[in-house]
Amino acid sequence: MKHQQLTIPLMLISLPGIFLWVLLPIYIKELGYSTFQYSLTVSILSFTQILLKLVLGKVSDRYSRHRIFLCALLCCTASYFIYASATNLSIIIVATIMNGIAGILLTMALIGLISDSNQKLGQQMGAFSSKQQIGRLAGVGICYVVLSSYEFVHGWSMLFLICGVASLLGFMYTLRSPEIPNKEITNEKKGKVKLSNGQRKIWWFNLCLSMISAISGIIFIPYMQKVYGASIELITVVFLVPMIIFPFVSAKLGRVGDQKGYRRTIFVSIAVCSMGALGLAFSPSLLLFAIICTVMDLFSTAQEYALDGAFIKGTPQAHIGDAFGKFSISNNLGGMVGAAVGGYIFDMFGSNVPYIVFAVMMLLFLPFGLYLIPSSKEQSRAGKNGKSSIS
């Protein structure tokens, strides 16, 4: 399966990639639920993904990237149709979990394809992300047209019916695409993956980073609604600049870590995001809020690619899915705790307190990264010595 064959299906399944997470807290509020209940929905998703990644990571190494990608498309299609019929929180949770499974499988397929091609992870992940961003941008246009024609709750159903049909078309397109066998993977010895000492340190670093990030991330939409009284249209404007920029800069953001060093990229990005969070907490206008968010998005995306690259470096191709599945569990553990904490702080102590907590904790946590994140020289030595062990 060639990378070029992924362009159309990636764009089709990515249509709700932006407006889903913008509209979901609003839709849940329309159904009569609180911000804390919304944060619990995110925490439940993180918990189920922890269990699923232990299984799906190993499964993704046993089958071709083509089949894993097809399964991701099917799960996306199912989740969108479930969202279209969701009228209470339990159905929304089921759809969100299904969407999470699709995300896991999609990531495993893309990581595997990049590993098979022996190309730099950050740059290639950015290239795939740019294709998804184009689809998300088109999805925002569809969202605007639909919500301009229907009242919100009915418009939600229409939106996800359209997304479900588009995802199904992406599945049918991929089903007809020729499959390229991965001989390098099928012929390698299988076994249980044990993370190296360096990978375990990165795992713990990512766990803490994800927890801190989720504290502020979960209240992003509720904050704009409460502090600025932002409507759906104004919230969309906040996302407008990143939506336009990211299709063109994603590959370059991934290249930053590959060229400048993963460790340096991670530290600089964390420092910038910490200062940016203080700006968000005390921003006097929605315009300034949007500008700061755009800058933070650019740096946090570069940091994510760099952290993924630092972990994957030196991992055998035959075990990429299993190793990355274990790594991404740290995202879910941190997100599960951080989301609940962020929602609770928002409701109980004030709307801007989660951003302040995020900024302070990021700065306090930064020195620990000097120990937990290996330098480029240390990574090179680990790769040469083969410290990623397989039993």
XYZ file of N, CA and C in Angstrom, residues 25-182:
474
model
N -18.704 19.137 23.330
C -19.093 19.686 24.642
C -20.347 20.551 24.575
N -20.545 21.243 23.443
C -21.754 22.051 23.272
C -22.981 21.154 23.165
N -22.844 20.062 22.404
C -23.965 19.132 22.218
C -24.324 18.457 23.546
N -23.294 18.059 24.301
C -23.539 17.436 25.603
C -24.242 18.421 26.543
N -23.854 19.683 26.466
C -24.512 20.707 27.279
C -25.963 20.886 26.850
N -26.219 20.833 25.534
C -27.589 20.938 25.017
C -28.463 19.797 25.530
N -27.854 18.640 25.779
C -28.594 17.483 26.294
C -28.806 17.565 27.807
N -28.245 18.607 28.440
C -28.486 18.827 29.861
C -27.410 18.336 30.796
N -26.200 18.083 30.274
C -25.108 17.575 31.105
C -24.118 18.694 31.415
N -23.311 18.513 32.479
C -22.383 19.548 32.937
C -21.001 19.371 32.301
N -20.134 20.367 32.533
C -18.750 20.300 32.050
C -18.020 19.129 32.699
N -18.272 18.904 33.981
C -17.633 17.784 34.676
C -18.062 16.452 34.075
N -19.340 16.309 33.717
C -19.799 15.073 33.081
C -19.163 14.890 31.706
N -18.945 15.998 30.999
C -18.225 15.927 29.722
C -16.792 15.455 29.936
N -16.135 15.979 30.986
C -14.763 15.562 31.261
C -14.698 14.087 31.644
N -15.733 13.589 32.308
C -15.777 12.161 32.641
C -15.894 11.310 31.377
N -16.602 11.828 30.376
C -16.695 11.129 29.091
C -15.315 10.943 28.478
N -14.498 11.986 28.530
C -13.138 11.913 28.005
C -12.303 10.934 28.826
N -12.487 10.940 30.149
C -11.739 10.037 31.011
C -12.108 8.578 30.739
N -13.388 8.307 30.513
C -13.829 6.951 30.191
C -13.200 6.486 28.887
N -13.142 7.389 27.900
C -12.494 7.061 26.631
C -11.032 6.691 26.864
N -10.333 7.467 27.673
C -8.924 7.194 27.940
C -8.742 5.841 28.621
N -9.624 5.522 29.568
C -9.519 4.249 30.278
C -9.709 3.058 29.337
N -10.704 3.136 28.467
C -10.943 2.017 27.545
C -9.809 1.888 26.533
N -9.225 3.020 26.131
C -8.122 2.953 25.188
C -6.886 2.299 25.794
N -6.700 2.466 27.109
C -5.584 1.806 27.777
C -5.685 0.290 27.591
N -6.871 -0.241 27.800
C -7.080 -1.686 27.651
C -6.954 -2.123 26.196
N -7.509 -1.326 25.296
C -7.525 -1.698 23.883
C -6.133 -1.668 23.262
N -5.299 -0.718 23.663
C -3.982 -0.592 23.048
C -3.082 -1.773 23.372
N -3.287 -2.392 24.519
C -2.507 -3.579 24.853
C -2.779 -4.712 23.868
N -4.002 -4.745 23.351
C -4.391 -5.791 22.403
C -4.131 -5.360 20.964
N -4.600 -4.153 20.631
C -4.533 -3.702 19.240
C -3.102 -3.484 18.770
N -2.193 -3.096 19.676
C -0.803 -2.908 19.287
C -0.177 -4.204 18.788
N -0.441 -5.298 19.497
C 0.098 -6.593 19.072
C -0.580 -7.090 17.794
N -1.888 -6.883 17.716
C -2.624 -7.321 16.528
C -2.110 -6.615 15.282
N -1.791 -5.317 15.416
C -1.357 -4.547 14.248
C -0.040 -5.054 13.671
N 0.771 -5.749 14.484
C 2.038 -6.293 13.990
C 1.847 -7.628 13.270
N 0.690 -8.245 13.448
C 0.457 -9.573 12.858
C -0.219 -9.504 11.499
N -0.782 -8.373 11.189
C -1.500 -8.233 9.925
C -0.903 -7.088 9.116
N -1.214 -7.052 7.844
C -0.658 -6.023 6.969
C -1.200 -4.654 7.341
N -0.435 -3.621 6.991
C -0.854 -2.254 7.263
C -2.175 -1.959 6.540
N -2.347 -2.572 5.375
C -3.555 -2.371 4.574
C -4.796 -2.826 5.336
N -4.735 -3.990 5.957
C -5.888 -4.516 6.697
C -6.170 -3.687 7.946
N -5.120 -3.261 8.633
C -5.312 -2.431 9.821
C -5.956 -1.101 9.441
N -5.522 -0.545 8.317
C -6.095 0.719 7.842
C -7.569 0.540 7.486
N -7.911 -0.587 6.866
C -9.306 -0.873 6.541
C -10.164 -0.970 7.806
N -9.633 -1.630 8.825
C -10.364 -1.743 10.094
C -10.583 -0.362 10.719
N -9.582 0.515 10.605
C -9.722 1.877 11.120
C -10.850 2.612 10.408
N -10.930 2.433 9.084
C -11.995 3.069 8.315
C -13.371 2.555 8.725
N -13.491 1.264 8.943
C -14.763 0.682 9.369
C -15.193 1.223 10.729
N -14.244 1.306 11.662
C -14.566 1.815 12.995
C -14.965 3.289 12.943
N -14.290 4.056 12.073
C -14.661 5.467 11.885
C -16.092 5.579 11.379
N -16.406 4.767 10.375
C -17.744 4.796 9.789
C -18.804 4.476 10.839
N -18.553 3.430 11.628
C -19.504 3.035 12.672
C -19.679 4.152 13.702
N -18.565 4.768 14.123
C -18.662 5.815 15.148
C -19.459 7.017 14.658
N -19.282 7.390 13.393
C -20.003 8.552 12.866
C -21.506 8.294 12.790
N -21.893 7.089 12.390
C -23.329 6.765 12.343
C -23.924 6.689 13.751
N -23.131 6.227 14.725
C -23.618 6.190 16.111
C -23.773 7.605 16.656
N -22.805 8.469 16.365
C -22.924 9.876 16.767
C -24.197 10.505 16.197
N -24.509 10.150 14.954
C -25.683 10.734 14.292
C -26.977 10.406 15.024
N -27.001 9.271 15.720
C -28.226 8.852 16.413
C -28.139 9.015 17.926
N -27.062 9.649 18.410
C -26.853 9.770 19.855
C -27.794 10.807 20.464
N -28.583 10.375 21.431
C -29.521 11.280 22.109
C -29.302 11.318 23.614
N -28.355 10.551 24.125
C -28.014 10.615 25.543
C -26.521 10.324 25.716
N -26.016 10.523 26.920
C -24.584 10.448 27.182
C -24.017 9.061 26.956
N -24.785 8.024 27.270
C -24.278 6.657 27.115
C -24.002 6.323 25.649
N -24.888 6.761 24.751
C -24.671 6.514 23.316
C -23.478 7.321 22.812
N -23.328 8.543 23.317
C -22.187 9.369 22.945
C -20.888 8.693 23.373
N -20.883 8.093 24.570
C -19.689 7.400 25.060
C -19.346 6.223 24.156
N -20.369 5.458 23.725
C -20.130 4.325 22.825
C -19.508 4.804 21.514
N -20.069 5.889 20.958
C -19.535 6.428 19.709
C -18.111 6.935 19.885
N -17.839 7.578 21.024
C -16.503 8.105 21.292
C -15.482 6.990 21.446
N -15.890 5.904 22.103
C -15.002 4.746 22.246
C -14.703 4.127 20.883
N -15.725 3.984 20.049
C -15.533 3.437 18.703
C -14.599 4.334 17.887
N -14.783 5.646 18.044
C -13.907 6.589 17.352
C -12.475 6.481 17.873
N -12.344 6.216 19.166
C -11.023 6.027 19.753
C -10.325 4.789 19.218
N -11.087 3.699 19.033
C -10.522 2.476 18.452
C -10.006 2.754 17.047
N -10.800 3.507 16.278
C -10.385 3.871 14.922
C -9.084 4.657 14.950
N -8.971 5.583 15.913
C -7.758 6.379 16.027
C -6.542 5.538 16.354
N -6.713 4.547 17.234
C -5.610 3.648 17.580
C -5.136 2.882 16.354
N -6.079 2.274 15.649
C -5.734 1.473 14.471
C -5.098 2.333 13.387
N -5.626 3.543 13.205
C -5.077 4.438 12.189
C -3.636 4.807 12.521
N -3.380 5.136 13.783
C -2.020 5.492 14.197
C -1.064 4.329 14.001
N -1.503 3.116 14.382
C -0.660 1.933 14.224
C -0.316 1.690 12.756
N -1.311 1.875 11.893
C -1.085 1.658 10.460
C -0.091 2.673 9.906
N -0.257 3.944 10.282
C 0.623 4.990 9.762
C 2.040 4.851 10.298
N 2.160 4.579 11.607
C 3.486 4.385 12.195
C 4.191 3.209 11.523
N 3.439 2.133 11.275
C 4.017 0.961 10.614
C 4.480 1.272 9.203
N 3.678 2.025 8.451
C 4.054 2.388 7.089
C 5.322 3.231 7.063
N 5.436 4.153 8.003
C 6.627 4.991 8.070
C 7.848 4.152 8.421
N 7.683 3.242 9.369
C 8.789 2.378 9.753
C 9.232 1.494 8.596
N 8.261 0.972 7.848
C 8.591 0.117 6.699
C 9.407 0.875 5.658
N 9.122 2.174 5.501
C 9.787 2.959 4.466
C 11.152 3.478 4.908
N 11.474 3.273 6.221
C 12.765 3.719 6.768
C 12.982 5.222 6.600
N 11.922 6.001 6.660
C 12.025 7.453 6.568
C 11.836 8.071 7.949
N 12.220 9.343 8.103
C 12.155 10.003 9.394
C 10.719 10.121 9.875
N 10.514 9.700 11.131
C 9.149 9.591 11.653
C 8.445 10.932 11.735
N 9.118 11.937 12.320
C 8.465 13.225 12.508
C 8.002 13.841 11.207
N 8.866 13.856 10.219
C 8.530 14.463 8.936
C 7.392 13.731 8.253
N 7.414 12.395 8.275
C 6.371 11.618 7.612
C 5.044 11.697 8.355
N 5.078 11.724 9.688
C 3.844 11.909 10.444
C 3.231 13.267 10.139
N 4.089 14.275 9.975
C 3.598 15.592 9.587
C 2.960 15.583 8.209
N 3.552 14.806 7.279
C 2.994 14.715 5.927
C 1.613 14.065 5.947
N 1.466 12.996 6.729
C 0.152 12.364 6.860
C -0.833 13.322 7.534
N -0.355 14.041 8.534
C -1.228 14.971 9.252
C -1.732 16.085 8.331
N -0.896 16.514 7.392
C -1.323 17.577 6.476
C -2.491 17.122 5.613
N -2.497 15.847 5.218
C -3.628 15.307 4.443
C -4.894 15.303 5.297
N -4.743 14.926 6.570
C -5.891 14.928 7.458
C -6.406 16.347 7.700
N -5.498 17.301 7.783
C -5.906 18.684 8.017
C -6.719 19.234 6.853
N -6.383 18.817 5.648
C -7.163 19.254 4.482
C -8.600 18.745 4.601
N -8.745 17.475 5.004
C -10.076 16.917 5.212
C -10.825 17.634 6.319
N -10.117 17.967 7.407
C -10.762 18.666 8.518
C -11.235 20.053 8.103
N -10.430 20.718 7.276
C -10.808 22.039 6.796
C -12.072 21.960 5.935
N -12.136 20.939 5.067
C -13.350 20.732 4.266
C -14.540 20.418 5.168
N -14.301 19.675 6.242
C -15.365 19.343 7.183
C -15.950 20.567 7.864
N -15.099 21.543 8.157
C -15.594 22.785 8.772
C -16.538 23.511 7.819
N -16.202 23.505 6.516
C -17.097 24.109 5.523
C -18.441 23.402 5.486
N -18.417 22.066 5.505
C -19.666 21.289 5.528
C -20.447 21.601 6.801
N -19.733 21.704 7.924
C -20.370 22.005 9.210
C -21.096 23.347 9.149
N -20.451 24.348 8.561
C -21.054 25.683 8.470
C -22.332 25.641 7.637
N -22.282 24.930 6.509
C -23.447 24.860 5.623
C -24.613 24.147 6.326
N -24.321 23.034 6.982
C -25.377 22.243 7.624
C -26.003 22.998 8.800
N -25.157 23.563 9.665
C -25.690 24.243 10.847
C -26.366 25.563 10.497
N -26.091 26.082 9.304
C -26.803 27.276 8.840
C -28.191 26.923 8.327
N -28.394 25.641 8.033
C -29.664 25.213 7.452
C -30.576 24.510 8.453
N -29.998 24.000 9.539
C -30.783 23.246 10.524
C -30.492 23.764 11.926
N -31.456 23.565 12.828
C -31.191 23.880 14.226
C -30.163 22.889 14.768
N -29.505 23.253 15.874
C -28.264 22.597 16.278
C -28.377 21.083 16.439
N -29.351 20.607 17.201
C -29.444 19.173 17.488
C -29.713 18.368 16.217
N -30.624 18.848 15.385
C -30.900 18.160 14.119
C -29.704 18.271 13.172
N -29.038 19.437 13.201
C -27.859 19.626 12.365
C -26.741 18.680 12.741
N -26.597 18.382 14.051
C -25.602 17.407 14.528
C -25.826 16.064 13.841
N -27.058 15.604 13.807
C -27.376 14.308 13.178
C -27.063 14.325 11.684
N -27.430 15.397 11.009
C -27.168 15.496 9.586
C -25.666 15.504 9.298
N -24.905 16.219 10.118
C -23.463 16.298 9.935
C -22.820 14.916 9.969
N -23.194 14.128 10.962
C -22.526 12.836 11.124
C -23.066 11.775 10.177
N -24.248 11.965 9.654
C -24.704 11.107 8.559
C -23.833 11.337 7.329
N -23.554 12.606 7.047
C -22.683 12.947 5.916
C -21.280 12.371 6.130
N -20.747 12.525 7.344
C -19.409 12.006 7.651
C -19.357 10.486 7.571
N -20.440 9.829 8.003
C -20.497 8.373 7.926
C -20.474 7.878 6.492
N -21.219 8.540 5.628
C -21.232 8.172 4.210
C -19.862 8.409 3.582
N -19.225 9.544 3.913
C -17.896 9.851 3.372
C -16.874 8.813 3.823
N -16.934 8.435 5.098
C -16.011 7.426 5.614
C -16.226 6.075 4.940
N -17.479 5.741 4.675
C -17.788 4.493 3.980
C -17.216 4.503 2.559
N -17.295 5.641 1.882
C -16.708 5.770 0.552
C -15.182 5.607 0.618
N -14.570 6.143 1.692
C -13.136 5.972 1.877
C -12.760 4.517 2.065
N -13.605 3.782 2.787
C -13.371 2.348 2.978
C -13.455 1.605 1.642
N -14.462 1.908 0.852
C -14.633 1.240 -0.440
C -13.468 1.562 -1.385
N -12.978 2.794 -1.336
C -11.829 3.183 -2.172
C -10.585 2.385 -1.765
N -10.351 2.291 -0.452
C -9.171 1.582 0.044
C -9.275 0.085 -0.220
N -10.493 -0.443 -0.156
C -10.704 -1.869 -0.387
C -10.269 -2.275 -1.787
N -10.404 -1.361 -2.729
C -10.045 -1.653 -4.116
C -8.576 -1.342 -4.409
N -7.879 -0.721 -3.476
C -6.469 -0.383 -3.695
C -5.609 -1.633 -3.549
N -4.584 -1.791 -4.385
C -3.718 -2.969 -4.291
C -2.912 -2.963 -2.999
N -2.761 -4.140 -2.417
C -2.026 -4.279 -1.166
C -0.589 -4.685 -1.454
N 0.359 -4.025 -0.777
C 1.766 -4.349 -0.914
C 2.197 -5.129 0.320
N 2.612 -6.402 0.170
C 2.991 -7.203 1.329
C 4.234 -6.652 2.020
N 4.283 -6.768 3.329
C 5.419 -6.290 4.110
C 6.334 -7.464 4.439
